[in-house]
Short mmCIF file of C-alpha atoms and ligand atoms in Angstrom, two decimals:
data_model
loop_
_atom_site.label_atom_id
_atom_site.label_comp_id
_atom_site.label_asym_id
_atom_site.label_seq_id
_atom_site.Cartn_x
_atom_site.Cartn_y
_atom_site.Cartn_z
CA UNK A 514 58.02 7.56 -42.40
CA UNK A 515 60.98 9.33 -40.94
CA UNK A 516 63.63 10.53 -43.47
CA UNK A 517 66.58 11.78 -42.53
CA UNK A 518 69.82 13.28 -44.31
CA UNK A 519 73.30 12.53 -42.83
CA UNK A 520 75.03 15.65 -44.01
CA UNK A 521 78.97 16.63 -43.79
CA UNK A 522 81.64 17.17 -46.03
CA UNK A 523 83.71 13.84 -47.08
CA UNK A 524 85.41 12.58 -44.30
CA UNK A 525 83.25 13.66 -41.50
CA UNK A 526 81.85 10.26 -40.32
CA UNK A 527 78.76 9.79 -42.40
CA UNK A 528 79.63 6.12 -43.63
CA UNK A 529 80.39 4.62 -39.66
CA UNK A 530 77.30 6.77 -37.75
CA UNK A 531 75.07 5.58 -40.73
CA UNK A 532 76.01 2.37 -39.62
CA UNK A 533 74.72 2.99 -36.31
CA UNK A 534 71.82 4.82 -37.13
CA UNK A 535 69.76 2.74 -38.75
CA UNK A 536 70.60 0.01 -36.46
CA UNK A 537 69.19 2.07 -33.95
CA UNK A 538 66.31 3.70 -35.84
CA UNK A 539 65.16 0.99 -38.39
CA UNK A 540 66.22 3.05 -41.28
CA UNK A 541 66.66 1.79 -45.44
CA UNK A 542 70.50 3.37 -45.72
CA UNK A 543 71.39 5.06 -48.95
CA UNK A 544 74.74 5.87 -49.76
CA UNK A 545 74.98 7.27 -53.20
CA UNK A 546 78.97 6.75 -52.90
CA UNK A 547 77.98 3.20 -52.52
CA UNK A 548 75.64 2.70 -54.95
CA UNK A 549 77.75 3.79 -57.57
CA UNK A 550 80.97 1.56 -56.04
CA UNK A 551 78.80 -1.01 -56.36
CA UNK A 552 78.20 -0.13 -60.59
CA UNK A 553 81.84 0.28 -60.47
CA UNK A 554 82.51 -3.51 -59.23
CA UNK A 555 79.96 -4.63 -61.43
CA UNK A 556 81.62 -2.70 -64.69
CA UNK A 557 77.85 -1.16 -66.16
CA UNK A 558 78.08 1.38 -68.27
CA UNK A 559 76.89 4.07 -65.63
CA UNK A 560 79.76 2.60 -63.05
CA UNK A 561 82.16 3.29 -65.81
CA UNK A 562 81.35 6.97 -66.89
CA UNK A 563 81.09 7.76 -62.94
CA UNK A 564 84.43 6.20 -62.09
CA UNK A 565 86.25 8.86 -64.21
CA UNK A 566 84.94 11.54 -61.99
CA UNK A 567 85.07 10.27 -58.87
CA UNK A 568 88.68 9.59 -59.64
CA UNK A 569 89.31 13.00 -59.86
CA UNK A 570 87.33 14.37 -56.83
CA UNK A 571 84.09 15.63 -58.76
CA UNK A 572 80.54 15.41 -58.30
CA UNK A 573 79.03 13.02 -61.10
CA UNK A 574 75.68 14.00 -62.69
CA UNK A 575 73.14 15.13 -60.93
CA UNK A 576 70.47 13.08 -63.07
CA UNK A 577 72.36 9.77 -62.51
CA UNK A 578 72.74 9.96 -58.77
CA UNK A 579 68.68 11.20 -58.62
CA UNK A 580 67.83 8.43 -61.16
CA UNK A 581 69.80 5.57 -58.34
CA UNK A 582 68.04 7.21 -55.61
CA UNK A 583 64.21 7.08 -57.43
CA UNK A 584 64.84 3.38 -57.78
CA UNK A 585 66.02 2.77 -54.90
CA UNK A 586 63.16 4.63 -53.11
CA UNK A 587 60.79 2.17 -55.73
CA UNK A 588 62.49 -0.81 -54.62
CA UNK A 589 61.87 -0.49 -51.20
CA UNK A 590 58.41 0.38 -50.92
CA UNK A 591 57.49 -1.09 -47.31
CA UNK A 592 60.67 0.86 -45.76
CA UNK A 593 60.05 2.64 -42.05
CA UNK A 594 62.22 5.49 -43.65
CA UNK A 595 65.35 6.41 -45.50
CA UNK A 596 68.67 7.84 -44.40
CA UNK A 597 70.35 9.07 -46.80
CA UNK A 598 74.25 9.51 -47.03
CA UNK A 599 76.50 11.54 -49.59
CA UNK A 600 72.97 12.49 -50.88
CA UNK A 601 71.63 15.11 -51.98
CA UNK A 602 75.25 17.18 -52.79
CA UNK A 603 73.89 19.93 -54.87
CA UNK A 604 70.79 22.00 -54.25
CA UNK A 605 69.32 20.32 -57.38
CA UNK A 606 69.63 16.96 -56.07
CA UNK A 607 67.73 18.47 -52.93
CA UNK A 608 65.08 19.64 -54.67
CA UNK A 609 64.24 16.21 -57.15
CA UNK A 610 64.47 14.20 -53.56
CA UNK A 611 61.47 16.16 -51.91
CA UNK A 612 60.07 15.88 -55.16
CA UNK A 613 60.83 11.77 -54.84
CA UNK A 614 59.53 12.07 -51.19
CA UNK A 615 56.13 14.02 -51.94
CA UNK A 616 55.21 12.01 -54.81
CA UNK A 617 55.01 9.21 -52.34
CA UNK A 618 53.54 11.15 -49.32
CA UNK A 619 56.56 11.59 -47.24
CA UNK A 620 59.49 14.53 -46.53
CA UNK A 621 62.76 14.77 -45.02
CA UNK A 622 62.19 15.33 -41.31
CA UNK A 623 65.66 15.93 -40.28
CA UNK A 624 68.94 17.04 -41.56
CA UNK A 625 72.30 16.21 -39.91
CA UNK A 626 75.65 18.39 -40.12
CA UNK A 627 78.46 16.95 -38.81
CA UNK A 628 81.53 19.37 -38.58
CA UNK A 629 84.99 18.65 -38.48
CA UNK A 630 87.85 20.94 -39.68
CA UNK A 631 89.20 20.30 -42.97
CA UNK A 632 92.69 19.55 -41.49
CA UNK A 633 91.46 16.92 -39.78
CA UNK A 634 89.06 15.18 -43.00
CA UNK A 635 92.10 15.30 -44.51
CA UNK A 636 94.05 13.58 -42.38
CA UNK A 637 91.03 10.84 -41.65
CA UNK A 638 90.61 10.35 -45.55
CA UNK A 639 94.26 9.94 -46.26
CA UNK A 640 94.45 7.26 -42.89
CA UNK A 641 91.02 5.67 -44.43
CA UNK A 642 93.19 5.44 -48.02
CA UNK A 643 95.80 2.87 -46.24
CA UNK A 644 93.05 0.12 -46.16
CA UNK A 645 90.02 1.03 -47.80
CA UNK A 646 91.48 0.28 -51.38
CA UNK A 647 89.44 3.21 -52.46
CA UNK A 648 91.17 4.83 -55.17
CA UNK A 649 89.91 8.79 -54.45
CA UNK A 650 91.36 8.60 -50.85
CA UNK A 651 95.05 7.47 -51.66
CA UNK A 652 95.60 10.90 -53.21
CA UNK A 653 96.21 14.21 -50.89
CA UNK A 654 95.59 16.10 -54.51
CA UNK A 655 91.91 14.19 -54.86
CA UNK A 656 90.83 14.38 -51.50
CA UNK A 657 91.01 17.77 -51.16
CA UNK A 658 89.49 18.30 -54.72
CA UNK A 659 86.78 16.69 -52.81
CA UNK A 660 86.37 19.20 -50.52
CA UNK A 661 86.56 21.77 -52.46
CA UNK A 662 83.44 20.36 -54.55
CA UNK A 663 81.92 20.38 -51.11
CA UNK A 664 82.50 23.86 -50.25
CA UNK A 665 81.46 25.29 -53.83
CA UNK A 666 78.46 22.63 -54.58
CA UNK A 667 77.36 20.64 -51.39
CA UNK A 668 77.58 22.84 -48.48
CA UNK A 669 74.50 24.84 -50.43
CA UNK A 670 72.23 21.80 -49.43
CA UNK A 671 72.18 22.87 -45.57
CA UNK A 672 71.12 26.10 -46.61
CA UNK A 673 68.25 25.09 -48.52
CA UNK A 674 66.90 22.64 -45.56
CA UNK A 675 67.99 25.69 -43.48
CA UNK A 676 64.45 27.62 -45.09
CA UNK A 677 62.66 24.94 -43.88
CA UNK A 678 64.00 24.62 -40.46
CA UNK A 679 64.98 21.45 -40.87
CA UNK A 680 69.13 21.35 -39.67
CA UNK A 681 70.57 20.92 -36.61
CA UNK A 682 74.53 20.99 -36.79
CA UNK A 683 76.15 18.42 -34.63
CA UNK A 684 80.23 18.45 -33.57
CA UNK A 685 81.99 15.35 -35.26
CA UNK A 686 85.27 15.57 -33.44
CA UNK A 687 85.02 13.18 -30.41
CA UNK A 688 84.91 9.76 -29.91
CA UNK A 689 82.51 7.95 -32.16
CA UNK A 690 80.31 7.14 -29.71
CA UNK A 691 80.10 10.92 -28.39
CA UNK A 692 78.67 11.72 -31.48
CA UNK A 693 76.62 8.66 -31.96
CA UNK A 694 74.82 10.20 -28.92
CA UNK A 695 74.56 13.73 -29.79
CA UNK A 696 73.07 12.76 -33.09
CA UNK A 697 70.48 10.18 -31.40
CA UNK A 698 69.61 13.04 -29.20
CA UNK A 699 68.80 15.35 -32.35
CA UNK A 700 66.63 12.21 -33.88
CA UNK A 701 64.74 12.21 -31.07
CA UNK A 702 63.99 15.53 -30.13
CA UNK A 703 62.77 15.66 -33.45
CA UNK A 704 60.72 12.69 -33.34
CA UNK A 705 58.97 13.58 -30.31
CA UNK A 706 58.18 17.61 -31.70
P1 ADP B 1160 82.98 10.83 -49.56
O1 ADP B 1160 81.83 11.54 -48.95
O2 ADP B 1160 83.92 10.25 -48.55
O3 ADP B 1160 83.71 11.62 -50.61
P2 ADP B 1160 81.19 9.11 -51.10
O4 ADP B 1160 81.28 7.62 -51.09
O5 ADP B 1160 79.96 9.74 -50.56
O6 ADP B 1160 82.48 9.56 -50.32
O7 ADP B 1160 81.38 9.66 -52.59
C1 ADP B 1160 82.47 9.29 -53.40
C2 ADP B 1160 82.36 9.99 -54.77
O8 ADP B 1160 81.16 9.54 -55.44
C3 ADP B 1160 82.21 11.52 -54.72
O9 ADP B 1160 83.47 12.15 -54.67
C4 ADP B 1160 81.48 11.78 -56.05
O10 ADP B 1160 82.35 11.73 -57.15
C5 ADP B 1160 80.53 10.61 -56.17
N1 ADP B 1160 79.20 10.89 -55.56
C6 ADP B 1160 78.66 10.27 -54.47
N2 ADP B 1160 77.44 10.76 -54.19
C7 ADP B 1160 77.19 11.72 -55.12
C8 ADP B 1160 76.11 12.62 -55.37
N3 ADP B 1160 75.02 12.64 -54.57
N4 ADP B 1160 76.20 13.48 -56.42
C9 ADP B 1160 77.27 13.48 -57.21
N5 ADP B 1160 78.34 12.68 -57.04
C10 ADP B 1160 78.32 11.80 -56.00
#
């Protein structure tokens, strides 16, 4: 299996390069942000007691977003490998996922930083707000509640794969395609260590 975490604060590009990626590389996506949208539009109970905190920019528990991710890593049992997006955000979500991983034999190989400036995620999430008819990106006040979570919760998570050798930081200002390439280049470099 190759696993591989497509890390960056909101905004940077992780949604349309995961796209991409496992196009290219044969990989299961999962997007936490997703997964929970998607308990959202189905009104469960869990989708409900998330939306209130995703509404206001913060990080929901870290025992329901782990939970999502052990099933999902259960339901796909024949998968080549994962890439996971918006996942792990806190070093105790890092932790319970190589938990996850090593109870089934596997690791994360490879962890991807995109960086952008935060003038410029805020200006992509506000644009992405227009037509995305997600709520938490309409509002210059949420989004960059967002990124402050980031920068006091999430940006931990590189550090901890950082021990392990495991980052490589990649520039996501460019064209998308630029960076496409410069994270391909990262994948396989790896692949072939
Ligand atoms: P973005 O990265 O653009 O903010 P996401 O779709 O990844 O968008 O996440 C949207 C919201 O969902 C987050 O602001 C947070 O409230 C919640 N969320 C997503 N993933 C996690 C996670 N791993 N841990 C906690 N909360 C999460």
């Amino acid at each position: 299996m190759f696993n591989l975490i497509l890390f960056g604060p909101p905004g940077s590009g992780k949604g349309t390069q995961s796209e991409k990626l496992i196009n290219k590389f044969g990989l299961k996506h999962l997007s936490t942000g997703d997964l929970l949208r998607s308990e959202i539009a189905n009104q469960t109970k869990l989708g409900l007691e998330a939306k209130s905190l995703m509404d206001k920019g913060q990080l929901v528990p870290d025992a329901v977003v782990v939970g999502m991710i052990s099933s999902a890593l259960d339901n796909n049992p024949y998968a080549k490998g994962f890439l996971f997006d918006g996942f792990p955000r806190t070093t105790a979500q890092a932790e319970a996922l190589d938990n996850l991983l090593s109870q089934r034999g596997a690791a994360i190989n490879i962890l991807l930083a995109l960086n952008v400036t935060e003038e410029e995620l805020v200006k992509r999430l506000l644009n992405r707000g227009l037509t995305s008819g997600r709520s938490d990106d309409t509002n210059e006040e949420v989004v960059r509640a967002r990124i402050v979570e980031y920068n006091k919760k999430t940006s931990a998570v590189a550090d901890y794969y950082r021990q392990f050798d495991k980052v490589v930081m990649i520039k996501g200002e460019g064209t998308v395609d630029e960076i496409f390439d410069a994270l391909c280049q990262a994948i396989m470099a790896k692949q072939t260590a």
